[in-house]
Amino acid sequence: SLVPTVKDLNSIYSINVDAQAKRYARLNETFEKTYGSKPEFIARAPGRVNIIGEHIDYCGFQVFPMAIAPDTLIAARANGSSRVRVANIDSEKYPARDFSATDDVFDIDSKVHEWSNYFKCGYRGVFDYLGRRDGKGFDVLLDGTVPAGSGLSSSAAFVCATELAVQRINNVDLTQSQLASIAAGAECHVGVNSGGMDQTASIMGQQGSALFIEFHPELRATPVKFPETNPPLAFIIANTLVVSDKHVTAPVCYNLRVVETRVGALILAKHLGVADRPACRDVDPLTFKIVMDECFAGRESAGKDETQVWVERLSKILDESKKAFGAHPEGYMRDQMAAALDMTSDELSNKIHESQFPVRAERFQILNRAQHVFSETLRVVKFRQICENPSGDVAEKLGTLMNQSQDSCRDLFECSCPELDELCLIARSAGAYGSRLTGAGWGGCSVHMVAADKVEQVKKALAEQYYAKRYPQLTAEQLSDALFATTPGCGACYYV
């Protein structure tokens, strides 16, 4: 389906609608002051919080995010020229840029950390997909409320909102799934090896529902409502205020994890004897999900409960991964990975596209990363099953899965940090059912599932025991940006 157009802010936001109305009015006024006329429309794409399923989207497995209220807004108007003029509400921090609609707007230097590169990613993504470079000139003013480096997908919101603006100005109507897939691929131009969860949640989010997102064999997003409980479930987002810049730290953090799982998939396929099958041999990149599917290809699952099939297959593949990588519990040296795949180090470097996504590591922790990926996928499957078929103490069950996910992220995937661990500990002690990091980790945000009547109690504990101690200089406004309750929000749209 296509991106919806709305005329009422109540269709987008369920809380603080008056504050949003003032924000939109300010965006319109600043646009008119900057460019001399009002915008034709505002393209809006939200950030997201991932409830469970971390670092498994780029392995081909399902995730469980929801869109949130913080978002990127792009006011836009065709200008009848061949120039694309890009400005930001925060013009001191993000200076205005001016590009040719058919030339340098396509040039992205991933080595330079420049805010407008994300605009260029969205712009180029649309035109690369269309196979042309004949864009119309237009004026843009951007306003973003998703904190950068927080793990709430500020970059995806920016790229997705840009796509929306670009297609409407150029009279193109791409579907939501096409836009999500284009946006995921486009972030490679800034050197980030994105999996697709953030962009799909941003574009296809639905008010009141989380999304169960599957990537393989094709992109599919199924809305899933949280179970009704008494008191109802609520979510709190708490930002560590430790900025984890995916672009800057990629070689030792995010991209390194992607490479560890990709090499793991190659070695596992060889171990299982499926590496030469076309589904594994002719695909780039090979993911753990493809390897698992090939391992069980042709196995009879008719009549079995879908969740039970997942449980059986993931348990089996977990055992196999321990056999495949168990000889290197302390990690693989680069030459050991190459030898395991009968390759030279240079061939391996080419295979994992290291020229585009450079990584630095003495040892590659493939066993631990694989164990996290398969166990985390199992938690996502169980989480959805509990939401759709609730029985017993569902809040306790869902919270336990979130807590187990945090333990795995910390111990096996090593993407937590002391500040995230501390936030989770404080929230659980104050009564949260489940607490975990959300997003890539290494800083950024945490998400906490709580009973609605305990929201203020948990927020108070976090404010006093974390923020007051670590960041005593925070203003009330800064604290409310860092620590807030949220509900599943609306996905990308046009506001006119």
mmCIF file of N, CA, C and O in Angstrom, residues 59-104:
data_model
loop_
_atom_site.group_PDB
_atom_site.id
_atom_site.type_symbol
_atom_site.label_atom_id
_atom_site.label_comp_id
_atom_site.label_asym_id
_atom_site.label_seq_id
_atom_site.Cartn_x
_atom_site.Cartn_y
_atom_site.Cartn_z
ATOM 1 N N CYS A 59 20.686 -10.555 9.960
ATOM 2 C CA CYS A 59 20.917 -12.004 9.824
ATOM 3 C C CYS A 59 19.718 -12.669 9.145
ATOM 4 O O CYS A 59 19.693 -13.891 8.964
ATOM 5 N N GLY A 60 18.698 -11.863 8.793
ATOM 6 C CA GLY A 60 17.526 -12.376 8.085
ATOM 7 C C GLY A 60 16.383 -12.779 8.989
ATOM 8 O O GLY A 60 15.362 -13.272 8.505
ATOM 9 N N PHE A 61 16.518 -12.555 10.316
ATOM 10 C CA PHE A 61 15.494 -13.033 11.252
ATOM 11 C C PHE A 61 14.513 -11.932 11.661
ATOM 12 O O PHE A 61 14.760 -10.746 11.469
ATOM 13 N N GLN A 62 13.407 -12.373 12.273
ATOM 14 C CA GLN A 62 12.305 -11.485 12.609
ATOM 15 C C GLN A 62 12.621 -10.590 13.795
ATOM 16 O O GLN A 62 13.368 -10.962 14.688
ATOM 17 N N VAL A 63 11.970 -9.421 13.786
ATOM 18 C CA VAL A 63 12.157 -8.468 14.882
ATOM 19 C C VAL A 63 10.789 -7.930 15.304
ATOM 20 O O VAL A 63 9.775 -8.168 14.642
ATOM 21 N N PHE A 64 10.764 -7.184 16.418
ATOM 22 C CA PHE A 64 9.483 -6.788 17.016
ATOM 23 C C PHE A 64 9.540 -5.325 17.483
ATOM 24 O O PHE A 64 9.528 -5.045 18.671
ATOM 25 N N PRO A 65 9.624 -4.374 16.543
ATOM 26 C CA PRO A 65 9.689 -2.958 16.925
ATOM 27 C C PRO A 65 8.316 -2.284 16.907
ATOM 28 O O PRO A 65 7.319 -2.878 16.486
ATOM 29 N N MET A 66 8.292 -1.041 17.362
ATOM 30 C CA MET A 66 7.107 -0.212 17.159
ATOM 31 C C MET A 66 7.561 1.214 16.864
ATOM 32 O O MET A 66 8.619 1.660 17.339
ATOM 33 N N ALA A 67 6.779 1.920 16.056
ATOM 34 C CA ALA A 67 7.076 3.322 15.772
ATOM 35 C C ALA A 67 6.755 4.141 17.023
ATOM 36 O O ALA A 67 5.928 3.752 17.847
ATOM 37 N N ILE A 68 7.437 5.295 17.172
ATOM 38 C CA ILE A 68 7.232 6.152 18.343
ATOM 39 C C ILE A 68 6.915 7.579 17.877
ATOM 40 O O ILE A 68 6.988 7.877 16.688
ATOM 41 N N ALA A 69 6.574 8.447 18.834
ATOM 42 C CA ALA A 69 6.205 9.819 18.467
ATOM 43 C C ALA A 69 7.379 10.663 17.964
ATOM 44 O O ALA A 69 7.224 11.416 16.996
ATOM 45 N N PRO A 70 8.572 10.610 18.587
ATOM 46 C CA PRO A 70 9.690 11.394 18.033
ATOM 47 C C PRO A 70 9.928 11.057 16.560
ATOM 48 O O PRO A 70 9.873 9.889 16.171
ATOM 49 N N ASP A 71 10.175 12.102 15.751
ATOM 50 C CA ASP A 71 10.180 11.882 14.303
ATOM 51 C C ASP A 71 11.023 12.909 13.571
ATOM 52 O O ASP A 71 11.566 13.834 14.172
ATOM 53 N N THR A 72 11.131 12.716 12.262
ATOM 54 C CA THR A 72 11.726 13.714 11.370
ATOM 55 C C THR A 72 10.616 14.288 10.499
ATOM 56 O O THR A 72 9.835 13.530 9.902
ATOM 57 N N LEU A 73 10.537 15.607 10.455
ATOM 58 C CA LEU A 73 9.596 16.291 9.570
ATOM 59 C C LEU A 73 10.387 16.991 8.476
ATOM 60 O O LEU A 73 11.408 17.633 8.760
ATOM 61 N N ILE A 74 9.922 16.851 7.239
ATOM 62 C CA ILE A 74 10.542 17.577 6.128
ATOM 63 C C ILE A 74 9.450 18.362 5.404
ATOM 64 O O ILE A 74 8.563 17.780 4.764
ATOM 65 N N ALA A 75 9.497 19.697 5.579
ATOM 66 C CA ALA A 75 8.603 20.573 4.816
ATOM 67 C C ALA A 75 9.240 20.779 3.447
ATOM 68 O O ALA A 75 10.449 21.001 3.352
ATOM 69 N N ALA A 76 8.424 20.687 2.396
ATOM 70 C CA ALA A 76 9.002 20.731 1.045
ATOM 71 C C ALA A 76 8.099 21.469 0.063
ATOM 72 O O ALA A 76 6.865 21.494 0.222
ATOM 73 N N ARG A 77 8.744 22.050 -0.954
ATOM 74 C CA ARG A 77 8.015 22.724 -2.024
ATOM 75 C C ARG A 77 8.882 22.725 -3.278
ATOM 76 O O ARG A 77 10.078 23.016 -3.209
ATOM 77 N N ALA A 78 8.286 22.385 -4.418
ATOM 78 C CA ALA A 78 9.020 22.467 -5.694
ATOM 79 C C ALA A 78 9.390 23.926 -5.943
ATOM 80 O O ALA A 78 8.610 24.833 -5.628
ATOM 81 N N ASN A 79 10.601 24.165 -6.490
ATOM 82 C CA ASN A 79 11.024 25.565 -6.688
ATOM 83 C C ASN A 79 11.217 25.944 -8.158
ATOM 84 O O ASN A 79 11.657 27.056 -8.476
ATOM 85 N N GLY A 80 10.882 25.005 -9.061
ATOM 86 C CA GLY A 80 10.931 25.349 -10.481
ATOM 87 C C GLY A 80 12.331 25.507 -11.046
ATOM 88 O O GLY A 80 12.512 25.932 -12.186
ATOM 89 N N SER A 81 13.352 25.164 -10.227
ATOM 90 C CA SER A 81 14.735 25.292 -10.712
ATOM 91 C C SER A 81 15.363 23.905 -10.772
ATOM 92 O O SER A 81 14.682 22.888 -10.612
ATOM 93 N N SER A 82 16.663 23.869 -10.975
ATOM 94 C CA SER A 82 17.356 22.576 -10.978
ATOM 95 C C SER A 82 18.146 22.394 -9.684
ATOM 96 O O SER A 82 19.019 21.549 -9.610
ATOM 97 N N ARG A 83 17.848 23.228 -8.675
ATOM 98 C CA ARG A 83 18.580 23.167 -7.411
ATOM 99 C C ARG A 83 17.736 22.544 -6.310
ATOM 100 O O ARG A 83 16.520 22.757 -6.241
ATOM 101 N N VAL A 84 18.409 21.780 -5.445
ATOM 102 C CA VAL A 84 17.775 21.257 -4.238
ATOM 103 C C VAL A 84 18.411 21.993 -3.065
ATOM 104 O O VAL A 84 19.618 21.880 -2.822
ATOM 105 N N ARG A 85 17.586 22.775 -2.363
ATOM 106 C CA ARG A 85 18.089 23.571 -1.239
ATOM 107 C C ARG A 85 17.599 22.926 0.060
ATOM 108 O O ARG A 85 16.407 22.730 0.254
ATOM 109 N N VAL A 86 18.567 22.616 0.924
ATOM 110 C CA VAL A 86 18.269 21.843 2.137
ATOM 111 C C VAL A 86 18.669 22.652 3.362
ATOM 112 O O VAL A 86 19.838 23.038 3.501
ATOM 113 N N ALA A 87 17.693 22.926 4.245
ATOM 114 C CA ALA A 87 17.984 23.666 5.474
ATOM 115 C C ALA A 87 17.422 22.900 6.665
ATOM 116 O O ALA A 87 16.576 22.004 6.511
ATOM 117 N N ASN A 88 17.884 23.286 7.859
ATOM 118 C CA ASN A 88 17.483 22.614 9.086
ATOM 119 C C ASN A 88 16.998 23.668 10.086
ATOM 120 O O ASN A 88 17.556 24.765 10.137
ATOM 121 N N ILE A 89 15.962 23.344 10.845
ATOM 122 C CA ILE A 89 15.469 24.256 11.894
ATOM 123 C C ILE A 89 16.619 24.674 12.808
ATOM 124 O O ILE A 89 16.717 25.818 13.222
ATOM 125 N N ASP A 90 17.501 23.726 13.121
ATOM 126 C CA ASP A 90 18.682 24.020 13.944
ATOM 127 C C ASP A 90 19.833 24.402 13.017
ATOM 128 O O ASP A 90 20.758 23.635 12.773
ATOM 129 N N SER A 91 19.752 25.651 12.487
ATOM 130 C CA SER A 91 20.679 26.046 11.415
ATOM 131 C C SER A 91 22.101 26.273 11.911
ATOM 132 O O SER A 91 23.051 26.215 11.134
ATOM 133 N N GLU A 92 22.265 26.523 13.221
ATOM 134 C CA GLU A 92 23.637 26.710 13.740
ATOM 135 C C GLU A 92 24.399 25.401 13.743
ATOM 136 O O GLU A 92 25.564 25.330 13.364
ATOM 137 N N LYS A 93 23.714 24.344 14.172
ATOM 138 C CA LYS A 93 24.376 23.037 14.244
ATOM 139 C C LYS A 93 24.453 22.375 12.868
ATOM 140 O O LYS A 93 25.412 21.665 12.555
ATOM 141 N N TYR A 94 23.413 22.614 12.056
ATOM 142 C CA TYR A 94 23.328 21.946 10.745
ATOM 143 C C TYR A 94 23.157 23.008 9.651
ATOM 144 O O TYR A 94 22.037 23.369 9.291
ATOM 145 N N PRO A 95 24.265 23.527 9.109
ATOM 146 C CA PRO A 95 24.176 24.619 8.129
ATOM 147 C C PRO A 95 23.494 24.188 6.827
ATOM 148 O O PRO A 95 23.533 23.027 6.443
ATOM 149 N N ALA A 96 22.844 25.161 6.181
ATOM 150 C CA ALA A 96 22.104 24.908 4.943
ATOM 151 C C ALA A 96 23.038 24.454 3.825
ATOM 152 O O ALA A 96 24.215 24.821 3.782
ATOM 153 N N ARG A 97 22.504 23.653 2.927
ATOM 154 C CA ARG A 97 23.261 23.138 1.778
ATOM 155 C C ARG A 97 22.450 23.362 0.494
ATOM 156 O O ARG A 97 21.221 23.451 0.526
ATOM 157 N N ASP A 98 23.164 23.391 -0.634
ATOM 158 C CA ASP A 98 22.528 23.642 -1.927
ATOM 159 C C ASP A 98 23.167 22.697 -2.951
ATOM 160 O O ASP A 98 24.386 22.697 -3.115
ATOM 161 N N PHE A 99 22.337 21.882 -3.608
ATOM 162 C CA PHE A 99 22.858 20.879 -4.545
ATOM 163 C C PHE A 99 22.170 20.986 -5.901
ATOM 164 O O PHE A 99 21.052 21.504 -6.006
ATOM 165 N N SER A 100 22.830 20.436 -6.908
ATOM 166 C CA SER A 100 22.172 20.260 -8.210
ATOM 167 C C SER A 100 21.291 19.021 -8.138
ATOM 168 O O SER A 100 21.726 17.964 -7.671
ATOM 169 N N ALA A 101 20.047 19.145 -8.597
ATOM 170 C CA ALA A 101 19.086 18.039 -8.519
ATOM 171 C C ALA A 101 19.478 16.860 -9.396
ATOM 172 O O ALA A 101 18.942 15.757 -9.244
ATOM 173 N N THR A 102 20.416 17.082 -10.312
ATOM 174 C CA THR A 102 20.800 16.004 -11.233
ATOM 175 C C THR A 102 22.285 15.656 -11.160
ATOM 176 O O THR A 102 22.767 14.835 -11.927
ATOM 177 N N ASP A 103 23.003 16.295 -10.210
ATOM 178 C CA ASP A 103 24.457 16.089 -10.210
ATOM 179 C C ASP A 103 25.007 15.805 -8.813
ATOM 180 O O ASP A 103 24.979 14.670 -8.340
ATOM 181 N N ASP A 104 25.479 16.856 -8.093
ATOM 182 C CA ASP A 104 26.227 16.587 -6.864
ATOM 183 C C ASP A 104 25.366 16.100 -5.694
ATOM 184 O O ASP A 104 25.891 15.658 -4.678
#
